[in-house]
Amino acid sequence: QVQLVESGGGSVQAGGSLKLSCAAPGYSYSRYCMSWFRQAPGKEREGVAAIDRSGRTWYAESVKGRFTISQDNAKNTHYLQMNSLKPEDTAMYYCAANLGGDCNAVWWVSQVYTYWGQGTQVTVSS
């Protein structure tokens, strides 16, 4: 069983920055897709960004140019650097893992992910 442990959420004013971390100790896969999703109250969960083992990245249009997903393979940890935050970025953020799979065109589909973190709240005030 793989556990994903998130950290780094909080409250900031619009224009500020936060960095989320997702640690997944104890696994080693030659292929994977690690992603961040978010869910605001009353809205569906949406894919924010994804990264595969080679470092290729994918982003939702709403965060391109503001968010950056990265990883430290030695630490089995991936990150989401969020800059120029907007009130509409307010949501619970979840990391997700598709171990043994690829990101490609379906990275934003929540059903392809087997493992999920507990979520970390991000609140952006205007």
CSV table of C-alpha atoms in Angstrom, one decimal:
chain,number,residue,atom,x,y,z
A,1,GLN,CA,0.0,0.0,0.0
A,2,VAL,CA,1.4,3.4,-1.0
A,3,GLN,CA,0.7,6.3,1.2
A,4,LEU,CA,0.8,9.9,-0.2
A,5,VAL,CA,1.6,12.5,2.4
A,6,GLU,CA,0.9,16.1,1.5
A,7,SER,CA,2.0,19.3,3.1
A,8,GLY,CA,2.4,23.0,2.3
A,9,GLY,CA,-1.2,24.4,2.1
A,10,GLY,CA,-2.2,27.6,3.8
A,11,SER,CA,-3.8,31.0,3.4
A,12,VAL,CA,-2.3,33.7,1.3
A,13,GLN,CA,-3.5,36.9,-0.3
A,14,ALA,CA,-4.0,37.2,-4.1
A,15,GLY,CA,-0.7,37.4,-5.9
A,16,GLY,CA,1.1,35.4,-3.3
A,17,SER,CA,2.8,32.0,-3.6
A,18,LEU,CA,2.6,28.6,-1.9
A,19,LYS,CA,4.5,25.3,-2.5
A,20,LEU,CA,2.8,22.0,-1.9
A,21,SER,CA,4.7,18.8,-1.4
A,22,CYS,CA,3.6,15.2,-1.8
A,23,ALA,CA,5.9,12.5,-0.4
A,24,ALA,CA,5.4,8.8,-1.4
A,25,PRO,CA,8.0,6.8,0.5
A,26,GLY,CA,8.8,3.2,-0.1
A,27,TYR,CA,8.1,2.6,-3.8
A,28,SER,CA,10.1,2.4,-7.0
A,29,TYR,CA,8.4,2.3,-10.4
A,30,SER,CA,9.9,2.6,-13.8
A,31,ARG,CA,6.7,4.3,-15.0
A,32,TYR,CA,4.3,6.6,-13.2
A,33,CYS,CA,2.1,9.6,-13.4
A,34,MET,CA,2.0,11.8,-10.4
A,35,SER,CA,-0.5,14.6,-10.3
A,36,TRP,CA,-2.2,17.3,-8.4
A,37,PHE,CA,-6.0,17.8,-8.4
A,38,ARG,CA,-8.1,20.3,-6.6
A,39,GLN,CA,-11.7,20.5,-5.5
A,40,ALA,CA,-13.6,23.7,-4.5
A,41,PRO,CA,-16.8,23.5,-2.5
A,42,GLY,CA,-19.7,22.6,-4.8
A,43,LYS,CA,-17.4,21.9,-7.7
A,44,GLU,CA,-16.0,18.7,-9.3
A,45,ARG,CA,-12.5,17.6,-8.7
A,46,GLU,CA,-10.2,18.9,-11.5
A,47,GLY,CA,-6.7,18.1,-12.6
A,48,VAL,CA,-4.2,20.8,-12.1
A,49,ALA,CA,-0.8,19.4,-13.2
A,50,ALA,CA,0.9,16.1,-13.8
A,51,ILE,CA,4.5,14.8,-14.2
A,52,ASP,CA,5.9,11.5,-15.3
A,53,ARG,CA,9.1,9.7,-14.4
A,54,SER,CA,11.0,11.3,-17.2
A,55,GLY,CA,10.0,14.8,-16.1
A,56,ARG,CA,7.5,15.6,-18.8
A,57,THR,CA,4.7,17.9,-17.4
A,58,TRP,CA,1.1,18.7,-18.2
A,59,TYR,CA,-1.0,21.6,-16.9
A,60,ALA,CA,-4.6,22.7,-16.9
A,61,GLU,CA,-5.1,25.9,-18.9
A,62,SER,CA,-6.2,27.8,-15.9
A,63,VAL,CA,-2.8,27.4,-14.2
A,64,LYS,CA,-0.3,27.5,-17.1
A,65,GLY,CA,2.4,30.0,-16.5
A,66,ARG,CA,1.6,30.3,-12.8
A,67,PHE,CA,2.0,26.8,-11.4
A,68,THR,CA,5.0,24.5,-11.8
A,69,ILE,CA,5.1,20.8,-11.0
A,70,SER,CA,8.4,19.2,-10.2
A,71,GLN,CA,9.9,16.1,-8.5
A,72,ASP,CA,12.8,14.9,-6.6
A,73,ASN,CA,13.1,11.2,-7.5
A,74,ALA,CA,15.7,10.5,-4.8
A,75,LYS,CA,13.1,11.6,-2.2
A,76,ASN,CA,10.1,10.1,-4.0
A,77,THR,CA,8.5,13.5,-3.6
A,78,HIS,CA,6.8,15.8,-6.0
A,79,TYR,CA,5.9,19.5,-5.6
A,80,LEU,CA,3.5,22.1,-6.9
A,81,GLN,CA,4.9,25.6,-6.9
A,82,MET,CA,2.0,28.0,-7.1
A,83,ASN,CA,2.7,31.7,-8.0
A,84,SER,CA,0.4,34.6,-8.7
A,85,LEU,CA,-2.4,32.9,-6.8
A,86,LYS,CA,-6.0,34.0,-7.4
A,87,PRO,CA,-9.1,33.7,-5.2
A,88,GLU,CA,-10.4,31.1,-7.7
A,89,ASP,CA,-7.5,28.9,-6.9
A,90,THR,CA,-9.0,28.4,-3.4
A,91,ALA,CA,-9.7,24.6,-3.0
A,92,MET,CA,-8.6,21.4,-1.3
A,93,TYR,CA,-5.6,20.2,-3.2
A,94,TYR,CA,-4.9,16.5,-3.5
A,95,CYS,CA,-1.9,14.6,-4.9
A,96,ALA,CA,-2.5,11.4,-6.8
A,97,ALA,CA,-0.4,8.6,-8.1
A,98,ASN,CA,-0.9,6.3,-11.1
A,99,LEU,CA,1.9,3.8,-10.5
A,100,GLY,CA,3.0,1.8,-13.5
A,101,GLY,CA,1.0,4.0,-15.8
A,102,ASP,CA,1.5,7.0,-18.1
A,103,CYS,CA,0.2,10.5,-18.0
A,104,ASN,CA,-0.4,11.3,-21.6
A,105,ALA,CA,-3.9,12.4,-22.7
A,106,VAL,CA,-5.7,11.1,-19.6
A,107,TRP,CA,-3.7,12.7,-16.9
A,108,TRP,CA,-6.7,14.9,-15.9
A,109,VAL,CA,-9.0,11.9,-15.4
A,110,SER,CA,-9.3,11.2,-11.7
A,111,GLN,CA,-10.3,7.6,-12.2
A,112,VAL,CA,-6.9,6.6,-13.6
A,113,TYR,CA,-5.3,7.2,-10.2
A,114,THR,CA,-5.1,4.5,-7.6
A,115,TYR,CA,-3.6,6.4,-4.7
A,116,TRP,CA,-4.6,9.7,-3.2
A,117,GLY,CA,-3.3,11.9,-0.5
A,118,GLN,CA,-5.5,13.3,2.3
A,119,GLY,CA,-5.7,16.8,0.8
A,120,THR,CA,-4.3,20.1,1.9
A,121,GLN,CA,-6.3,23.3,1.9
A,122,VAL,CA,-5.3,26.3,-0.1
A,123,THR,CA,-7.1,29.6,0.5
A,124,VAL,CA,-6.5,32.7,-1.5
A,125,SER,CA,-8.1,36.0,-0.3
A,126,SER,CA,-8.6,39.0,-2.5
